Amino acid sequence: MIRKIAVLPGDGIGAEVAQGAVEILQAAAHRFGHHFHFQYGEIGGTAIDNTGNPLPEETVELCKNSDAVLLGAVGGPKWDKQPPHLRPERGLLKIRNDLQLYANLRPVSLHSSLSESSPLKKEVIEGTDLLIVRELTGGLYFGKPSERTTYEGKEAVVDTLFYQKEEIERIIELSFEIAGKRNKKVTSVDKANVLESSRVWRETAEEVAKKYPDIELTHMLVDNAAMQLIKNPRQFDVVVTENMFGDILSDEASVLTGSLGMLPSASISASGPHLYEPIHGSAPDIAGKNTANPLGMILSAASMLRLSFGLEEEAQAIEKAVSDVLENGSRTADLAHSGKETLGTREMIAEIKTSLLDQEAIANIMGAYA
Ligand code: IPM
Ligand code: MN
């Protein structure tokens, strides 16, 4: 298989972890006989520094002409004082919008060898396997107006929570489709006791549910959902929610698995290539120190093989390499217990690569004796 992959490393640890994904994909390509062509583009603060634009047009073109996009992370204190249109995050929001990445899938499942790294008790988190389906191109992130203003002659500010009914429908439909392939439960999270947008969200979920009689739909208020996630995360299968709630709940859910650095995500496009990125940010405090956890990014690359290219065996091989390396006790600093030895980013990438290629060697030996 020949595929074009756009790589947007971005800022902070983005470059370090993106490098990991590329190396692991190259190893997978080598093992399984594929050709992946990587082309790099700029986004975020780095793009602002080099071009004056958080998302240069060439980057958008590059992505549109690729089969899939890998993204590291954007942002950092260096650009915090910039006007809104010159913030790194604006580049990320714009690429989500330009590529119509309306659904962000954030799976939260526990690697059993990491149960000690979770802040929650083992009995609470064991067996957790949920998927947050976050709406990604609407709601407060994109509604207009969003500006400082005056009201009755005094300083004021407004952000707008706007959704078209169709946008709500398509994300809820997608989550029912996915639930059909999982444990057949959808929890729709809203704030219907306060927000009109949430009441429409809830009605829409009810309407969609009629088309999926074998799937159980539950509604949950977002404040309760935040509590239930740490009280009893096993109760969830697919959780669908609007953009801002999904942003907040997915960070919360990520630490169930031991570290924010572990979580991959896939942003699904209505029309063009999908985009894959870890859910963590650019972590400027540890950037350039070779301490970032590359696993969220590497697992995002595995999702890319599965969802964009249909390469299930290859995706599983990468996921197995990650599990095996964790099983062997290898830990980056975010996962390690104090006093225990830790691996740097590059060393962790090297271990995953070795493990991935060792699987092949073992398969060859088995083949020879079959
Ligand atoms: C995420 C991030 C982004 C978001 C930021 C960097 C704009 O937190 O992908 O979750 O809020 O969507
Ligand atoms: Mn976030």
Short mmCIF file of C-alpha atoms and ligand atoms in Angstrom, two decimals:
data_model
loop_
_atom_site.label_atom_id
_atom_site.label_comp_id
_atom_site.label_asym_id
_atom_site.label_seq_id
_atom_site.Cartn_x
_atom_site.Cartn_y
_atom_site.Cartn_z
CA MET A 1 0.00 0.00 0.00
CA ILE A 2 1.23 3.50 -0.85
CA ARG A 3 -0.07 6.40 1.21
CA LYS A 4 0.70 10.10 1.68
CA ILE A 5 0.78 11.27 5.28
CA ALA A 6 0.93 14.94 6.27
CA VAL A 7 2.88 15.49 9.50
CA LEU A 8 2.29 18.71 11.45
CA PRO A 9 4.60 18.53 14.49
CA GLY A 10 3.54 21.96 15.87
CA ASP A 11 5.00 23.30 19.12
CA GLY A 12 6.66 22.17 22.34
CA ILE A 13 6.79 18.40 22.72
CA GLY A 14 4.76 18.09 19.49
CA ALA A 15 7.92 17.64 17.42
CA GLU A 16 9.38 15.04 19.78
CA VAL A 17 6.28 12.85 19.83
CA ALA A 18 5.52 13.30 16.10
CA GLN A 19 9.00 12.01 15.36
CA GLY A 20 8.08 8.90 17.35
CA ALA A 21 4.94 8.29 15.30
CA VAL A 22 6.88 8.66 12.04
CA GLU A 23 9.60 6.23 13.16
CA ILE A 24 7.08 3.64 14.29
CA LEU A 25 5.08 3.98 11.07
CA GLN A 26 8.28 3.55 9.08
CA ALA A 27 9.04 0.40 11.03
CA ALA A 28 5.50 -0.88 10.43
CA ALA A 29 5.78 -0.05 6.72
CA HIS A 30 9.06 -1.95 6.56
CA ARG A 31 7.60 -4.96 8.34
CA PHE A 32 4.37 -5.17 6.37
CA GLY A 33 5.65 -4.00 2.99
CA HIS A 34 3.94 -0.60 2.69
CA HIS A 35 5.18 2.76 1.48
CA PHE A 36 4.29 5.80 3.53
CA HIS A 37 5.39 9.18 2.23
CA PHE A 38 5.69 11.77 4.97
CA GLN A 39 5.42 15.45 4.12
CA TYR A 40 5.83 18.07 6.82
CA GLY A 41 3.76 21.21 7.35
CA GLU A 42 3.76 24.07 9.83
CA ILE A 43 1.03 24.88 12.32
CA GLY A 44 0.69 26.81 15.59
CA GLY A 45 3.31 29.01 17.22
CA THR A 46 6.12 27.74 15.04
CA ALA A 47 4.10 28.69 11.97
CA ILE A 48 3.43 32.14 13.45
CA ASP A 49 7.16 32.66 14.01
CA ASN A 50 8.09 31.52 10.51
CA THR A 51 5.19 32.82 8.41
CA GLY A 52 3.12 35.18 10.57
CA ASN A 53 0.13 32.80 10.29
CA PRO A 54 -0.86 29.97 12.69
CA LEU A 55 -2.11 27.94 9.72
CA PRO A 56 -0.42 28.85 6.43
CA GLU A 57 -2.42 28.04 3.30
CA GLU A 58 0.31 25.58 2.16
CA THR A 59 -0.40 23.51 5.27
CA VAL A 60 -4.11 23.32 4.46
CA GLU A 61 -3.29 22.32 0.86
CA LEU A 62 -0.80 19.73 2.04
CA CYS A 63 -3.41 18.18 4.34
CA LYS A 64 -6.12 18.17 1.68
CA ASN A 65 -3.74 16.42 -0.72
CA SER A 66 -2.78 13.74 1.81
CA ASP A 67 -4.46 10.48 2.77
CA ALA A 68 -4.24 11.26 6.49
CA VAL A 69 -2.82 13.89 8.83
CA LEU A 70 -0.73 13.43 11.97
CA LEU A 71 -0.55 16.36 14.38
CA GLY A 72 1.70 16.80 17.42
CA ALA A 73 0.46 19.68 19.57
CA VAL A 74 0.23 23.47 19.45
CA GLY A 75 0.62 26.37 21.87
CA GLY A 76 2.98 27.77 24.46
CA PRO A 77 3.53 30.76 26.77
CA LYS A 78 5.57 32.52 24.10
CA TRP A 79 2.38 33.27 22.16
CA ASP A 80 -0.01 33.82 25.09
CA LYS A 81 -0.11 37.57 24.67
CA GLN A 82 -0.90 37.47 20.95
CA PRO A 83 -4.24 38.78 19.63
CA PRO A 84 -6.83 35.99 19.12
CA HIS A 85 -6.22 35.54 15.39
CA LEU A 86 -2.49 35.11 15.99
CA ARG A 87 -2.68 32.47 18.69
CA PRO A 88 -1.35 28.97 17.95
CA GLU A 89 -4.70 27.43 18.96
CA ARG A 90 -6.37 29.35 16.16
CA GLY A 91 -4.36 27.25 13.70
CA LEU A 92 -5.69 24.07 15.28
CA LEU A 93 -9.29 25.29 15.24
CA LYS A 94 -8.93 26.38 11.63
CA ILE A 95 -7.56 23.06 10.43
CA ARG A 96 -10.44 21.30 12.24
CA ASN A 97 -12.84 23.60 10.44
CA ASP A 98 -11.14 23.53 7.02
CA LEU A 99 -10.96 19.73 6.96
CA GLN A 100 -14.48 19.43 8.48
CA LEU A 101 -13.22 17.27 11.32
CA TYR A 102 -16.58 17.12 13.04
CA ALA A 103 -16.03 14.15 15.34
CA ASN A 104 -13.16 13.63 17.73
CA LEU A 105 -12.87 10.08 19.05
CA ARG A 106 -11.02 9.75 22.34
CA PRO A 107 -10.81 6.15 23.55
CA VAL A 108 -10.01 5.61 27.22
CA SER A 109 -8.97 2.08 28.03
CA LEU A 110 -6.67 0.81 30.66
CA HIS A 111 -3.41 -1.00 30.00
CA SER A 112 -3.55 -3.46 32.88
CA SER A 113 0.15 -2.96 33.58
CA LEU A 114 -0.57 0.73 34.26
CA SER A 115 -3.24 0.29 36.92
CA GLU A 116 -0.68 1.39 39.53
CA SER A 117 -0.12 4.67 37.66
CA SER A 118 -3.76 5.74 37.89
CA PRO A 119 -4.72 8.15 40.67
CA LEU A 120 -7.79 5.98 41.28
CA LYS A 121 -7.99 2.66 43.07
CA LYS A 122 -7.39 -0.42 40.98
CA GLU A 123 -10.87 -1.83 41.73
CA VAL A 124 -12.47 1.37 40.42
CA ILE A 125 -10.61 1.60 37.12
CA GLU A 126 -10.11 -2.04 36.19
CA GLY A 127 -12.12 -2.95 33.11
CA THR A 128 -12.59 0.69 32.05
CA ASP A 129 -13.10 0.86 28.30
CA LEU A 130 -14.95 3.90 27.09
CA LEU A 131 -14.94 6.15 24.08
CA ILE A 132 -15.60 9.87 24.22
CA VAL A 133 -17.10 11.16 21.00
CA ARG A 134 -16.56 14.90 21.12
CA GLU A 135 -18.25 17.24 18.64
CA LEU A 136 -15.33 19.22 17.21
CA THR A 137 -16.43 21.94 14.80
CA GLY A 138 -19.28 23.70 16.59
CA GLY A 139 -20.45 25.05 19.93
CA LEU A 140 -18.60 27.69 21.93
CA TYR A 141 -15.37 27.11 20.02
CA PHE A 142 -16.76 28.49 16.77
CA GLY A 143 -19.92 30.51 17.58
CA LYS A 144 -20.03 34.18 16.61
CA PRO A 145 -19.96 36.72 18.13
CA SER A 146 -16.95 35.94 20.30
CA GLU A 147 -15.56 39.27 21.43
CA ARG A 148 -15.06 41.93 24.02
CA THR A 149 -17.83 44.49 23.84
CA THR A 150 -19.77 47.00 25.92
CA TYR A 151 -23.15 46.59 27.52
CA GLU A 152 -25.05 49.58 28.86
CA GLY A 153 -21.87 51.59 28.56
CA LYS A 154 -19.77 49.12 30.57
CA GLU A 155 -17.14 46.56 29.63
CA ALA A 156 -18.62 43.20 28.67
CA VAL A 157 -17.74 40.05 26.78
CA VAL A 158 -19.58 37.44 24.75
CA ASP A 159 -18.93 33.92 23.42
CA THR A 160 -21.67 32.13 21.51
CA LEU A 161 -22.83 28.53 21.78
CA PHE A 162 -24.27 27.84 18.34
CA TYR A 163 -25.25 24.54 16.71
CA GLN A 164 -27.20 23.68 13.62
CA LYS A 165 -29.54 20.80 14.31
CA GLU A 166 -27.83 18.77 11.55
CA GLU A 167 -24.48 19.10 13.30
CA ILE A 168 -25.97 17.62 16.45
CA GLU A 169 -27.66 14.86 14.51
CA ARG A 170 -24.57 13.68 12.63
CA ILE A 171 -22.36 13.41 15.72
CA ILE A 172 -25.02 11.55 17.68
CA GLU A 173 -25.64 9.25 14.74
CA LEU A 174 -21.94 8.48 14.50
CA SER A 175 -21.83 7.60 18.19
CA PHE A 176 -24.75 5.17 17.77
CA GLU A 177 -23.01 3.57 14.80
CA ILE A 178 -19.85 3.13 16.85
CA ALA A 179 -21.77 1.86 19.90
CA GLY A 180 -23.27 -0.80 17.64
CA LYS A 181 -19.76 -2.19 17.15
CA ARG A 182 -18.94 -1.92 20.88
CA ASN A 183 -21.09 -2.55 23.95
CA LYS A 184 -24.28 -0.98 22.59
CA LYS A 185 -24.56 1.82 25.14
CA VAL A 186 -24.60 5.55 24.42
CA THR A 187 -24.42 8.13 27.19
CA SER A 188 -25.35 11.55 25.85
CA VAL A 189 -23.92 14.29 28.06
CA ASP A 190 -25.53 17.72 28.23
CA LYS A 191 -26.66 20.49 30.57
CA ALA A 192 -30.33 20.30 29.66
CA ASN A 193 -31.44 21.66 33.03
CA VAL A 194 -29.94 25.04 32.06
CA LEU A 195 -29.04 25.37 28.38
CA GLU A 196 -31.48 25.51 25.47
CA SER A 197 -28.79 24.09 23.20
CA SER A 198 -28.61 21.07 25.51
CA ARG A 199 -32.38 20.60 25.43
CA VAL A 200 -32.21 20.40 21.61
CA TRP A 201 -29.22 18.08 21.95
CA ARG A 202 -31.25 15.78 24.21
CA GLU A 203 -34.30 15.78 21.92
CA THR A 204 -32.07 15.01 18.96
CA ALA A 205 -30.48 12.10 20.82
CA GLU A 206 -33.98 10.73 21.49
CA GLU A 207 -34.90 11.04 17.81
CA VAL A 208 -31.71 9.34 16.63
CA ALA A 209 -32.14 6.56 19.21
CA LYS A 210 -35.42 5.50 17.56
CA LYS A 211 -33.38 4.31 14.56
CA TYR A 212 -31.18 2.13 16.80
CA PRO A 213 -33.54 0.01 18.92
CA ASP A 214 -30.78 -2.36 20.06
CA ILE A 215 -28.72 0.45 21.57
CA GLU A 216 -29.38 1.77 25.05
CA LEU A 217 -29.40 5.56 25.37
CA THR A 218 -28.87 7.33 28.70
CA HIS A 219 -28.80 11.09 29.24
CA MET A 220 -26.46 12.51 31.83
CA LEU A 221 -25.88 16.07 32.98
CA VAL A 222 -22.30 17.15 32.49
CA ASP A 223 -21.60 17.89 36.16
CA ASN A 224 -22.84 14.44 37.11
CA ALA A 225 -20.85 12.90 34.24
CA ALA A 226 -17.67 14.50 35.61
CA MET A 227 -18.38 12.83 38.94
CA GLN A 228 -19.46 9.45 37.51
CA LEU A 229 -16.25 9.24 35.46
CA ILE A 230 -14.15 8.98 38.57
CA LYS A 231 -16.71 7.16 40.69
CA ASN A 232 -17.63 4.37 38.30
CA PRO A 233 -15.94 4.68 34.90
CA ARG A 234 -16.86 1.10 33.96
CA GLN A 235 -20.51 2.12 33.49
CA PHE A 236 -19.63 3.95 30.25
CA ASP A 237 -19.31 2.65 26.72
CA VAL A 238 -19.75 5.49 24.20
CA VAL A 239 -20.06 9.01 25.61
CA VAL A 240 -21.21 11.65 23.13
CA THR A 241 -21.11 15.33 23.91
CA GLU A 242 -20.65 18.84 22.56
CA ASN A 243 -17.29 20.44 21.94
CA MET A 244 -16.50 22.18 25.24
CA PHE A 245 -17.91 19.47 27.52
CA GLY A 246 -15.95 16.90 25.52
CA ASP A 247 -12.74 18.88 25.88
CA ILE A 248 -13.09 18.99 29.65
CA LEU A 249 -14.35 15.45 30.23
CA SER A 250 -11.69 13.88 28.03
CA ASP A 251 -8.84 15.40 30.04
CA GLU A 252 -10.50 14.11 33.17
CA ALA A 253 -11.03 10.66 31.68
CA SER A 254 -7.47 10.45 30.38
CA VAL A 255 -5.83 10.24 33.79
CA LEU A 256 -7.92 7.19 34.62
CA THR A 257 -5.49 5.36 32.37
CA GLY A 258 -2.43 6.60 34.21
CA SER A 259 -1.45 9.67 32.23
CA LEU A 260 -2.72 12.28 29.82
CA GLY A 261 0.28 11.29 27.70
CA MET A 262 -1.25 7.88 26.91
CA LEU A 263 -4.38 8.99 25.10
CA PRO A 264 -4.70 8.94 21.32
CA SER A 265 -7.43 10.62 19.34
CA ALA A 266 -8.86 10.51 15.85
CA SER A 267 -10.67 13.44 14.29
CA ILE A 268 -13.06 12.21 11.64
CA SER A 269 -13.77 14.31 8.58
CA ALA A 270 -17.08 14.60 6.82
CA SER A 271 -15.34 14.84 3.47
CA GLY A 272 -11.54 14.60 3.36
CA PRO A 273 -8.62 13.07 5.24
CA HIS A 274 -8.94 12.33 8.94
CA LEU A 275 -6.52 13.83 11.46
CA TYR A 276 -4.81 11.98 14.32
CA GLU A 277 -3.33 13.62 17.39
CA PRO A 278 -2.66 12.79 21.02
CA ILE A 279 -5.08 14.56 23.35
CA HIS A 280 -2.27 16.16 25.35
CA GLY A 281 -0.96 19.65 24.68
CA SER A 282 2.47 21.00 23.83
CA ALA A 283 3.74 20.82 27.45
CA PRO A 284 6.21 23.72 27.10
CA ASP A 285 7.64 23.03 30.56
CA ILE A 286 9.17 19.75 29.41
CA ALA A 287 9.71 20.55 25.72
CA GLY A 288 13.13 19.68 24.33
CA LYS A 289 14.05 17.65 27.42
CA ASN A 290 13.47 14.21 25.94
CA THR A 291 11.02 13.37 28.74
CA ALA A 292 7.63 13.51 26.97
CA ASN A 293 5.56 10.35 26.70
CA PRO A 294 5.30 9.50 22.97
CA LEU A 295 2.69 6.75 23.45
CA GLY A 296 -0.44 8.89 22.92
CA MET A 297 1.00 9.99 19.58
CA ILE A 298 2.14 6.48 18.62
CA LEU A 299 -1.28 5.06 19.47
CA SER A 300 -2.83 7.84 17.36
CA ALA A 301 -0.70 6.61 14.45
CA ALA A 302 -2.06 3.10 15.06
CA SER A 303 -5.62 4.50 14.88
CA MET A 304 -4.67 6.14 11.59
CA LEU A 305 -3.65 2.78 10.12
CA ARG A 306 -6.92 1.24 11.29
CA LEU A 307 -9.43 3.99 10.47
CA SER A 308 -7.91 5.72 7.44
CA PHE A 309 -6.12 2.85 5.72
CA GLY A 310 -8.03 -0.22 6.96
CA LEU A 311 -4.74 -1.78 8.15
CA GLU A 312 -6.11 -3.59 11.20
CA GLU A 313 -3.26 -6.09 11.61
CA GLU A 314 -0.66 -3.33 11.42
CA ALA A 315 -2.57 -1.20 13.94
CA GLN A 316 -2.80 -4.12 16.33
CA ALA A 317 0.90 -4.84 15.94
CA ILE A 318 1.74 -1.30 17.09
CA GLU A 319 -0.75 -1.50 19.97
CA LYS A 320 0.75 -4.82 21.02
CA ALA A 321 4.25 -3.36 20.92
CA VAL A 322 3.08 -0.58 23.25
CA SER A 323 1.41 -3.05 25.64
CA ASP A 324 4.43 -5.36 25.65
CA VAL A 325 6.87 -2.57 26.39
CA LEU A 326 4.68 -1.35 29.26
CA GLU A 327 4.30 -4.92 30.48
CA ASN A 328 8.09 -5.15 30.61
CA GLY A 329 8.09 -2.23 33.02
CA SER A 330 9.35 0.53 30.71
CA ARG A 331 7.99 3.91 31.80
CA THR A 332 8.41 7.53 30.78
CA ALA A 333 8.55 9.98 33.69
CA ASP A 334 4.79 10.70 33.70
CA LEU A 335 4.04 7.00 34.30
CA ALA A 336 6.86 6.02 36.63
CA HIS A 337 6.65 5.76 40.39
CA SER A 338 9.09 8.02 42.19
CA GLY A 339 12.49 6.46 42.56
CA LYS A 340 11.94 4.07 39.66
CA GLU A 341 14.08 4.24 36.55
CA THR A 342 12.52 6.15 33.64
CA LEU A 343 13.02 6.15 29.89
CA GLY A 344 13.41 9.26 27.76
CA THR A 345 11.16 9.95 24.78
CA ARG A 346 13.70 8.68 22.25
CA GLU A 347 14.49 5.58 24.29
CA MET A 348 10.78 4.74 24.62
CA ILE A 349 10.35 5.13 20.85
CA ALA A 350 13.34 2.84 20.29
CA GLU A 351 11.86 0.18 22.60
CA ILE A 352 8.52 0.23 20.78
CA LYS A 353 10.33 -0.08 17.46
CA THR A 354 12.40 -3.02 18.66
CA SER A 355 9.31 -4.71 20.03
CA LEU A 356 7.44 -4.18 16.75
CA LEU A 357 10.27 -5.65 14.71
CA ASP A 358 10.84 -8.49 17.21
CA GLN A 359 7.23 -9.58 16.68
CA GLU A 360 8.17 -10.04 13.03
CA ALA A 361 11.28 -12.04 13.86
CA ILE A 362 9.23 -14.28 16.14
CA ALA A 363 6.53 -14.67 13.47
CA ASN A 364 9.23 -15.67 10.96
CA ILE A 365 10.66 -18.30 13.28
CA MET A 366 7.18 -19.70 13.94
CA GLY A 367 6.60 -19.70 10.18
CA ALA A 368 9.78 -21.66 9.57
CA TYR A 369 8.67 -24.39 11.99
CA ALA A 370 5.03 -24.46 10.90
C1 IPM B 1 -7.67 19.63 22.76
C2 IPM B 1 -6.99 20.93 23.12
C3 IPM B 1 -7.49 22.02 22.22
C4 IPM B 1 -8.98 22.14 22.43
C5 IPM B 1 -6.79 23.37 22.40
C6 IPM B 1 -5.30 23.30 22.26
C7 IPM B 1 -7.37 24.42 21.49
O1 IPM B 1 -7.19 21.21 24.46
O2 IPM B 1 -7.50 19.17 21.62
O3 IPM B 1 -8.35 19.05 23.60
O4 IPM B 1 -9.43 22.80 23.37
O5 IPM B 1 -9.72 21.55 21.64
MN MN B 2 -8.27 19.68 25.56
#
